[in-house]
Amino acid sequence: MANSPTPPAPDDLLKLGNQLCFPFYAVSRQLTKAYQPYLQALGLTYPQYLVLLLLWEHERLTVKELGERLLLDSGTLTPLLKRMEQQQWLSRRRDPRDERSVVISLLPGGRALEAQACHIPAQMLAKVGLTLTELDALRTQLTHILTRLT
Amino acid sequence: MANSPTPPAPDDLLKLGNQLCFPFYAVSRQLTKAYQPYLQALGLTYPQYLVLLLLWEHERLTVKELGERLLLDSGTLTPLLKRMEQQQWLSRRRDPRDERSVVISLLPGGRALEAQACHIPAQMLAKVGLTLTELDALRTQLTHILTRLT
DNA sequence: AAAAAATAAATTGCGCACAATTAAACATTA
DNA sequence: TAATGTTTAATTGTGCGCAATTTATTTTTT
């Protein structure tokens, strides 16, 4: 049988094992490490991979749009995008119609990475040992929490 | 009814919304941000808070033991612990019986933070809007994934 | 006991994250 | 239209996180 809701034993609330936060923090970092061998082969970091996922789907996005989707601000994105620009994966230029915006456009070099990356999701799924059903359920829960937090 | 397992539509595998990784990455960062107001009031960063959670429970731990429990290495911990030492929250000294090890001991200043931190878990739980039952279930799943990844 | 291997921290270097500030362009209002 | 306010990126500064290397100590093997 499942355990009934743990009674809030006041002594234990500050133990690491009972924290809400730590499992997320730990899983997130270990997941990123698990991606590492695949991404390293492409010369990518994990957040750079996330940027490419969006550009493979959308081709052109402003820094603001990237930031909204990834929940990152320009303090993180600007230097990251500059590094990706140096690799010729994308271009950065001001929108002529609104000079405040910077449009990020996928370049051929960035598109070429897509073919090499297409096997990563399945390999990662196998690595964490989740079924598609479990994955879906988890994603639903996490998305719900994310909504509460943003 | 619950959705049946999404058939692996090959075109969609590289879309951000279908990634395993992103929800964890995003939730972890948003959770840390949600802790921020409470931790800032104590002058703590989030990983420093994790270190204190362990020291409140164990009083003395080596850097190695902290690293095993938090899944962090000395490259992260050493400078972090030095900053906490400067705040007089803990002390760092070599173990006389094995000069390779550094023992981290809780100081009165660090113990004093415990009383101020004891309300954080309940406040955070309310913030994310999870019941204790949901929290337990989620923690079980995450711990399982963590086991697969480490 | 001497040499080799293993262990624990520290160090170095790079890339995020993010708060806070700045600067430029655009929008709104008086 | 001039003044004010808003929006978008860039910049600055701090603190992780982690791979790779180095240093010191201990253990194991010859």
PDB file of N, CA, C and O (backbone and C1' of nucleotides) in Angstrom, chain D:
ATOM      1  P    DT D   1       6.245  67.425 -34.683  1.00  0.00           P
ATOM      2  O5'  DT D   1       7.324  68.199 -33.833  1.00  0.00           O
ATOM      3  C5'  DT D   1       6.999  69.522 -33.335  1.00  0.00           C
ATOM      4  C4'  DT D   1       7.116  69.509 -31.823  1.00  0.00           C
ATOM      5  C3'  DT D   1       8.232  68.589 -31.297  1.00  0.00           C
ATOM      6  O3'  DT D   1       8.749  69.135 -30.093  1.00  0.00           O
ATOM      7  C1'  DT D   1       6.230  67.939 -30.325  1.00  0.00           C
ATOM      8  P    DA D   2      10.161  69.725 -30.048  1.00  0.00           P
ATOM      9  O5'  DA D   2      10.347  69.843 -28.465  1.00  0.00           O
ATOM     10  C5'  DA D   2       9.404  70.625 -27.734  1.00  0.00           C
ATOM     11  C4'  DA D   2       9.028  69.889 -26.459  1.00  0.00           C
ATOM     12  C3'  DA D   2      10.198  69.184 -25.774  1.00  0.00           C
ATOM     13  O3'  DA D   2      10.225  69.584 -24.413  1.00  0.00           O
ATOM     14  C1'  DA D   2       8.379  67.678 -26.072  1.00  0.00           C
ATOM     15  P    DA D   3      11.303  68.978 -23.427  1.00  0.00           P
ATOM     16  O5'  DA D   3      10.416  67.961 -22.604  1.00  0.00           O
ATOM     17  C5'  DA D   3       9.166  68.396 -22.068  1.00  0.00           C
ATOM     18  C4'  DA D   3       8.527  67.272 -21.299  1.00  0.00           C
ATOM     19  C3'  DA D   3       9.491  66.474 -20.420  1.00  0.00           C
ATOM     20  O3'  DA D   3       8.862  66.212 -19.166  1.00  0.00           O
ATOM     21  C1'  DA D   3       8.445  65.028 -21.952  1.00  0.00           C
ATOM     22  P    DT D   4       9.637  65.358 -18.041  1.00  0.00           P
ATOM     23  O5'  DT D   4       8.879  63.950 -18.095  1.00  0.00           O
ATOM     24  C5'  DT D   4       7.445  63.923 -18.155  1.00  0.00           C
ATOM     25  C4'  DT D   4       6.986  62.499 -18.374  1.00  0.00           C
ATOM     26  C3'  DT D   4       7.754  61.467 -17.533  1.00  0.00           C
ATOM     27  O3'  DT D   4       6.826  60.688 -16.798  1.00  0.00           O
ATOM     28  C1'  DT D   4       7.653  60.791 -19.810  1.00  0.00           C
ATOM     29  P    DG D   5       7.324  59.537 -15.774  1.00  0.00           P
ATOM     30  O5'  DG D   5       7.009  58.226 -16.624  1.00  0.00           O
ATOM     31  C5'  DG D   5       5.731  58.088 -17.241  1.00  0.00           C
ATOM     32  C4'  DG D   5       5.753  56.892 -18.168  1.00  0.00           C
ATOM     33  C3'  DG D   5       6.357  55.625 -17.539  1.00  0.00           C
ATOM     34  O3'  DG D   5       5.476  54.538 -17.772  1.00  0.00           O
ATOM     35  C1'  DG D   5       7.430  56.102 -19.597  1.00  0.00           C
ATOM     36  P    DT D   6       5.729  53.082 -17.153  1.00  0.00           P
ATOM     37  O5'  DT D   6       6.128  52.237 -18.444  1.00  0.00           O
ATOM     38  C5'  DT D   6       5.316  52.349 -19.610  1.00  0.00           C
ATOM     39  C4'  DT D   6       5.966  51.586 -20.753  1.00  0.00           C
ATOM     40  C3'  DT D   6       6.524  50.211 -20.344  1.00  0.00           C
ATOM     41  O3'  DT D   6       5.978  49.248 -21.229  1.00  0.00           O
ATOM     42  C1'  DT D   6       8.140  51.465 -21.562  1.00  0.00           C
ATOM     43  P    DT D   7       6.199  47.659 -20.989  1.00  0.00           P
ATOM     44  O5'  DT D   7       7.314  47.356 -22.087  1.00  0.00           O
ATOM     45  C5'  DT D   7       7.064  47.738 -23.427  1.00  0.00           C
ATOM     46  C4'  DT D   7       8.310  47.530 -24.252  1.00  0.00           C
ATOM     47  C3'  DT D   7       8.987  46.170 -24.036  1.00  0.00           C
ATOM     48  O3'  DT D   7       9.171  45.584 -25.308  1.00  0.00           O
ATOM     49  C1'  DT D   7      10.561  47.932 -23.892  1.00  0.00           C
ATOM     50  P    DT D   8       9.538  44.030 -25.483  1.00  0.00           P
ATOM     51  O5'  DT D   8      11.089  44.070 -25.763  1.00  0.00           O
ATOM     52  C5'  DT D   8      11.566  44.603 -26.989  1.00  0.00           C
ATOM     53  C4'  DT D   8      13.065  44.676 -26.940  1.00  0.00           C
ATOM     54  C3'  DT D   8      13.763  43.393 -26.476  1.00  0.00           C
ATOM     55  O3'  DT D   8      14.513  42.882 -27.565  1.00  0.00           O
ATOM     56  C1'  DT D   8      14.706  45.332 -25.452  1.00  0.00           C
ATOM     57  P    DA D   9      15.196  41.394 -27.568  1.00  0.00           P
ATOM     58  O5'  DA D   9      16.729  41.773 -27.630  1.00  0.00           O
ATOM     59  C5'  DA D   9      17.189  42.676 -26.711  1.00  0.00           C
ATOM     60  C4'  DA D   9      18.509  43.275 -27.099  1.00  0.00           C
ATOM     61  C3'  DA D   9      19.710  42.364 -26.789  1.00  0.00           C
ATOM     62  O3'  DA D   9      20.794  42.729 -27.638  1.00  0.00           O
ATOM     63  C1'  DA D   9      19.525  44.115 -25.158  1.00  0.00           C
ATOM     64  P    DA D  10      22.205  41.910 -27.534  1.00  0.00           P
ATOM     65  O5'  DA D  10      23.016  42.820 -26.493  1.00  0.00           O
ATOM     66  C5'  DA D  10      23.322  44.151 -26.847  1.00  0.00           C
ATOM     67  C4'  DA D  10      24.049  44.838 -25.712  1.00  0.00           C
ATOM     68  C3'  DA D  10      25.272  44.079 -25.182  1.00  0.00           C
ATOM     69  O3'  DA D  10      26.368  44.983 -25.174  1.00  0.00           O
ATOM     70  C1'  DA D  10      23.845  44.693 -23.391  1.00  0.00           C
ATOM     71  P    DT D  11      27.797  44.466 -24.716  1.00  0.00           P
ATOM     72  O5'  DT D  11      27.870  44.903 -23.174  1.00  0.00           O
ATOM     73  C5'  DT D  11      27.555  46.234 -22.823  1.00  0.00           C
ATOM     74  C4'  DT D  11      27.638  46.401 -21.316  1.00  0.00           C
ATOM     75  C3'  DT D  11      28.847  45.737 -20.644  1.00  0.00           C
ATOM     76  O3'  DT D  11      29.480  46.726 -19.860  1.00  0.00           O
ATOM     77  C1'  DT D  11      26.847  45.176 -19.503  1.00  0.00           C
ATOM     78  P    DT D  12      30.925  46.436 -19.218  1.00  0.00           P
ATOM     79  O5'  DT D  12      30.578  46.082 -17.700  1.00  0.00           O
ATOM     80  C5'  DT D  12      29.822  46.984 -16.937  1.00  0.00           C
ATOM     81  C4'  DT D  12      29.549  46.405 -15.565  1.00  0.00           C
ATOM     82  C3'  DT D  12      30.723  45.619 -14.957  1.00  0.00           C
ATOM     83  O3'  DT D  12      30.980  46.142 -13.668  1.00  0.00           O
ATOM     84  C1'  DT D  12      28.704  44.374 -14.822  1.00  0.00           C
ATOM     85  P    DG D  13      32.272  45.671 -12.795  1.00  0.00           P
ATOM     86  O5'  DG D  13      31.637  44.595 -11.807  1.00  0.00           O
ATOM     87  C5'  DG D  13      30.531  44.976 -11.004  1.00  0.00           C
ATOM     88  C4'  DG D  13      30.045  43.774 -10.232  1.00  0.00           C
ATOM     89  C3'  DG D  13      31.168  42.863  -9.726  1.00  0.00           C
ATOM     90  O3'  DG D  13      30.890  42.508  -8.386  1.00  0.00           O
ATOM     91  C1'  DG D  13      29.600  41.618 -10.966  1.00  0.00           C
ATOM     92  P    DT D  14      31.957  41.684  -7.501  1.00  0.00           P
ATOM     93  O5'  DT D  14      31.107  40.379  -7.134  1.00  0.00           O
ATOM     94  C5'  DT D  14      29.818  40.529  -6.552  1.00  0.00           C
ATOM     95  C4'  DT D  14      29.121  39.184  -6.552  1.00  0.00           C
ATOM     96  C3'  DT D  14      29.993  38.035  -6.031  1.00  0.00           C
ATOM     97  O3'  DT D  14      29.294  37.380  -4.995  1.00  0.00           O
ATOM     98  C1'  DT D  14      28.962  37.461  -8.086  1.00  0.00           C
ATOM     99  P    DG D  15      29.985  36.232  -4.118  1.00  0.00           P
ATOM    100  O5'  DG D  15      29.276  34.908  -4.625  1.00  0.00           O
ATOM    101  C5'  DG D  15      27.869  34.862  -4.742  1.00  0.00           C
ATOM    102  C4'  DG D  15      27.474  33.588  -5.455  1.00  0.00           C
ATOM    103  C3'  DG D  15      28.286  32.361  -5.030  1.00  0.00           C
ATOM    104  O3'  DG D  15      27.405  31.266  -4.874  1.00  0.00           O
ATOM    105  C1'  DG D  15      28.387  32.612  -7.357  1.00  0.00           C
ATOM    106  P    DC D  16      27.781  29.996  -3.976  1.00  0.00           P
ATOM    107  O5'  DC D  16      28.669  29.138  -4.979  1.00  0.00           O
ATOM    108  C5'  DC D  16      28.232  27.885  -5.422  1.00  0.00           C
ATOM    109  C4'  DC D  16      27.207  28.020  -6.536  1.00  0.00           C
ATOM    110  C3'  DC D  16      27.005  26.734  -7.285  1.00  0.00           C
ATOM    111  O3'  DC D  16      25.658  26.666  -7.753  1.00  0.00           O
ATOM    112  C1'  DC D  16      27.874  28.343  -8.746  1.00  0.00           C
ATOM    113  P    DG D  17      25.009  25.285  -8.090  1.00  0.00           P
ATOM    114  O5'  DG D  17      26.009  24.763  -9.195  1.00  0.00           O
ATOM    115  C5'  DG D  17      25.695  23.644  -9.933  1.00  0.00           C
ATOM    116  C4'  DG D  17      26.722  23.353 -10.974  1.00  0.00           C
ATOM    117  C3'  DG D  17      27.453  22.046 -10.690  1.00  0.00           C
ATOM    118  O3'  DG D  17      27.056  21.173 -11.715  1.00  0.00           O
ATOM    119  C1'  DG D  17      28.938  23.709 -11.534  1.00  0.00           C
ATOM    120  P    DC D  18      27.441  19.647 -11.664  1.00  0.00           P
ATOM    121  O5'  DC D  18      28.774  19.596 -12.510  1.00  0.00           O
ATOM    122  C5'  DC D  18      28.750  20.022 -13.859  1.00  0.00           C
ATOM    123  C4'  DC D  18      30.163  20.084 -14.389  1.00  0.00           C
ATOM    124  C3'  DC D  18      31.042  18.903 -13.951  1.00  0.00           C
ATOM    125  O3'  DC D  18      31.739  18.436 -15.083  1.00  0.00           O
ATOM    126  C1'  DC D  18      32.140  20.907 -13.596  1.00  0.00           C
ATOM    127  P    DA D  19      31.956  16.851 -15.236  1.00  0.00           P
ATOM    128  O5'  DA D  19      33.134  16.808 -16.305  1.00  0.00           O
ATOM    129  C5'  DA D  19      33.062  17.650 -17.448  1.00  0.00           C
ATOM    130  C4'  DA D  19      34.451  18.156 -17.796  1.00  0.00           C
ATOM    131  C3'  DA D  19      35.548  17.098 -17.658  1.00  0.00           C
ATOM    132  O3'  DA D  19      36.395  17.165 -18.801  1.00  0.00           O
ATOM    133  C1'  DA D  19      36.094  18.999 -16.351  1.00  0.00           C
ATOM    134  P    DA D  20      37.514  16.029 -19.014  1.00  0.00           P
ATOM    135  O5'  DA D  20      38.837  16.753 -18.493  1.00  0.00           O
ATOM    136  C5'  DA D  20      39.079  18.089 -18.878  1.00  0.00           C
ATOM    137  C4'  DA D  20      40.337  18.574 -18.209  1.00  0.00           C
ATOM    138  C3'  DA D  20      41.379  17.478 -17.947  1.00  0.00           C
ATOM    139  O3'  DA D  20      42.651  17.939 -18.368  1.00  0.00           O
ATOM    140  C1'  DA D  20      40.879  18.642 -15.933  1.00  0.00           C
ATOM    141  P    DT D  21      43.930  16.953 -18.254  1.00  0.00           P
ATOM    142  O5'  DT D  21      44.729  17.623 -17.053  1.00  0.00           O
ATOM    143  C5'  DT D  21      44.943  19.023 -17.086  1.00  0.00           C
ATOM    144  C4'  DT D  21      45.454  19.513 -15.755  1.00  0.00           C
ATOM    145  C3'  DT D  21      46.660  18.749 -15.212  1.00  0.00           C
ATOM    146  O3'  DT D  21      47.738  19.668 -15.062  1.00  0.00           O
ATOM    147  C1'  DT D  21      45.028  19.112 -13.526  1.00  0.00           C
ATOM    148  P    DT D  22      49.162  19.132 -14.520  1.00  0.00           P
ATOM    149  O5'  DT D  22      49.062  19.510 -12.971  1.00  0.00           O
ATOM    150  C5'  DT D  22      48.659  20.816 -12.602  1.00  0.00           C
ATOM    151  C4'  DT D  22      48.686  20.939 -11.090  1.00  0.00           C
ATOM    152  C3'  DT D  22      49.905  20.293 -10.424  1.00  0.00           C
ATOM    153  O3'  DT D  22      50.462  21.237  -9.527  1.00  0.00           O
ATOM    154  C1'  DT D  22      47.907  19.525  -9.409  1.00  0.00           C
ATOM    155  P    DT D  23      51.861  20.932  -8.769  1.00  0.00           P
ATOM    156  O5'  DT D  23      51.391  20.568  -7.293  1.00  0.00           O
ATOM    157  C5'  DT D  23      50.581  21.480  -6.572  1.00  0.00           C
ATOM    158  C4'  DT D  23      50.209  20.845  -5.253  1.00  0.00           C
ATOM    159  C3'  DT D  23      51.364  20.117  -4.554  1.00  0.00           C
ATOM    160  O3'  DT D  23      51.466  20.620  -3.233  1.00  0.00           O
ATOM    161  C1'  DT D  23      49.439  18.743  -4.654  1.00  0.00           C
ATOM    162  P    DA D  24      52.678  20.181  -2.267  1.00  0.00           P
ATOM    163  O5'  DA D  24      51.941  19.262  -1.208  1.00  0.00           O
ATOM    164  C5'  DA D  24      50.742  19.724  -0.606  1.00  0.00           C
ATOM    165  C4'  DA D  24      50.076  18.562   0.086  1.00  0.00           C
ATOM    166  C3'  DA D  24      51.033  17.694   0.905  1.00  0.00           C
ATOM    167  O3'  DA D  24      50.553  17.632   2.232  1.00  0.00           O
ATOM    168  C1'  DA D  24      49.676  16.360  -0.508  1.00  0.00           C
ATOM    169  P    DT D  25      51.335  16.825   3.385  1.00  0.00           P
ATOM    170  O5'  DT D  25      50.519  15.466   3.493  1.00  0.00           O
ATOM    171  C5'  DT D  25      49.120  15.522   3.750  1.00  0.00           C
ATOM    172  C4'  DT D  25      48.525  14.154   3.527  1.00  0.00           C
ATOM    173  C3'  DT D  25      49.149  13.033   4.358  1.00  0.00           C
ATOM    174  O3'  DT D  25      48.171  12.560   5.257  1.00  0.00           O
ATOM    175  C1'  DT D  25      48.745  12.369   2.110  1.00  0.00           C
ATOM    176  P    DT D  26      48.524  11.490   6.398  1.00  0.00           P
ATOM    177  O5'  DT D  26      48.092  10.129   5.693  1.00  0.00           O
ATOM    178  C5'  DT D  26      46.730   9.956   5.321  1.00  0.00           C
ATOM    179  C4'  DT D  26      46.598   8.743   4.428  1.00  0.00           C
ATOM    180  C3'  DT D  26      47.045   7.426   5.063  1.00  0.00           C
ATOM    181  O3'  DT D  26      45.925   6.567   5.139  1.00  0.00           O
ATOM    182  C1'  DT D  26      47.805   7.631   2.820  1.00  0.00           C
ATOM    183  P    DT D  27      46.001   5.124   5.820  1.00  0.00           P
ATOM    184  O5'  DT D  27      46.134   4.193   4.531  1.00  0.00           O
ATOM    185  C5'  DT D  27      45.177   4.305   3.494  1.00  0.00           C
ATOM    186  C4'  DT D  27      45.552   3.386   2.352  1.00  0.00           C
ATOM    187  C3'  DT D  27      45.906   1.961   2.776  1.00  0.00           C
ATOM    188  O3'  DT D  27      45.107   1.066   2.032  1.00  0.00           O
ATOM    189  C1'  DT D  27      47.584   2.838   1.342  1.00  0.00           C
ATOM    190  P    DT D  28      45.140  -0.511   2.331  1.00  0.00           P
ATOM    191  O5'  DT D  28      46.017  -1.022   1.102  1.00  0.00           O
ATOM    192  C5'  DT D  28      45.713  -0.542  -0.198  1.00  0.00           C
ATOM    193  C4'  DT D  28      46.781  -0.985  -1.180  1.00  0.00           C
ATOM    194  C3'  DT D  28      47.213  -2.442  -1.020  1.00  0.00           C
ATOM    195  O3'  DT D  28      47.076  -3.081  -2.281  1.00  0.00           O
ATOM    196  C1'  DT D  28      49.114  -1.021  -1.108  1.00  0.00           C
ATOM    197  P    DT D  29      47.336  -4.681  -2.383  1.00  0.00           P
ATOM    198  O5'  DT D  29      48.695  -4.698  -3.224  1.00  0.00           O
ATOM    199  C5'  DT D  29      48.984  -3.589  -4.053  1.00  0.00           C
ATOM    200  C4'  DT D  29      50.398  -3.649  -4.599  1.00  0.00           C
ATOM    201  C3'  DT D  29      51.019  -5.039  -4.680  1.00  0.00           C
ATOM    202  O3'  DT D  29      51.655  -5.170  -5.944  1.00  0.00           O
ATOM    203  C1'  DT D  29      52.441  -3.614  -3.435  1.00  0.00           C
ATOM    204  P    DT D  30      52.182  -6.585  -6.350  1.00  0.00           P
ATOM    205  O5'  DT D  30      53.727  -6.368  -6.124  1.00  0.00           O
ATOM    206  C5'  DT D  30      54.579  -5.932  -7.146  1.00  0.00           C
ATOM    207  C4'  DT D  30      55.858  -5.353  -6.517  1.00  0.00           C
ATOM    208  C3'  DT D  30      56.973  -6.379  -6.432  1.00  0.00           C
ATOM    209  O3'  DT D  30      58.035  -5.947  -7.279  1.00  0.00           O
ATOM    210  C1'  DT D  30      56.823  -5.084  -4.433  1.00  0.00           C
TER     211       DT D  30
END
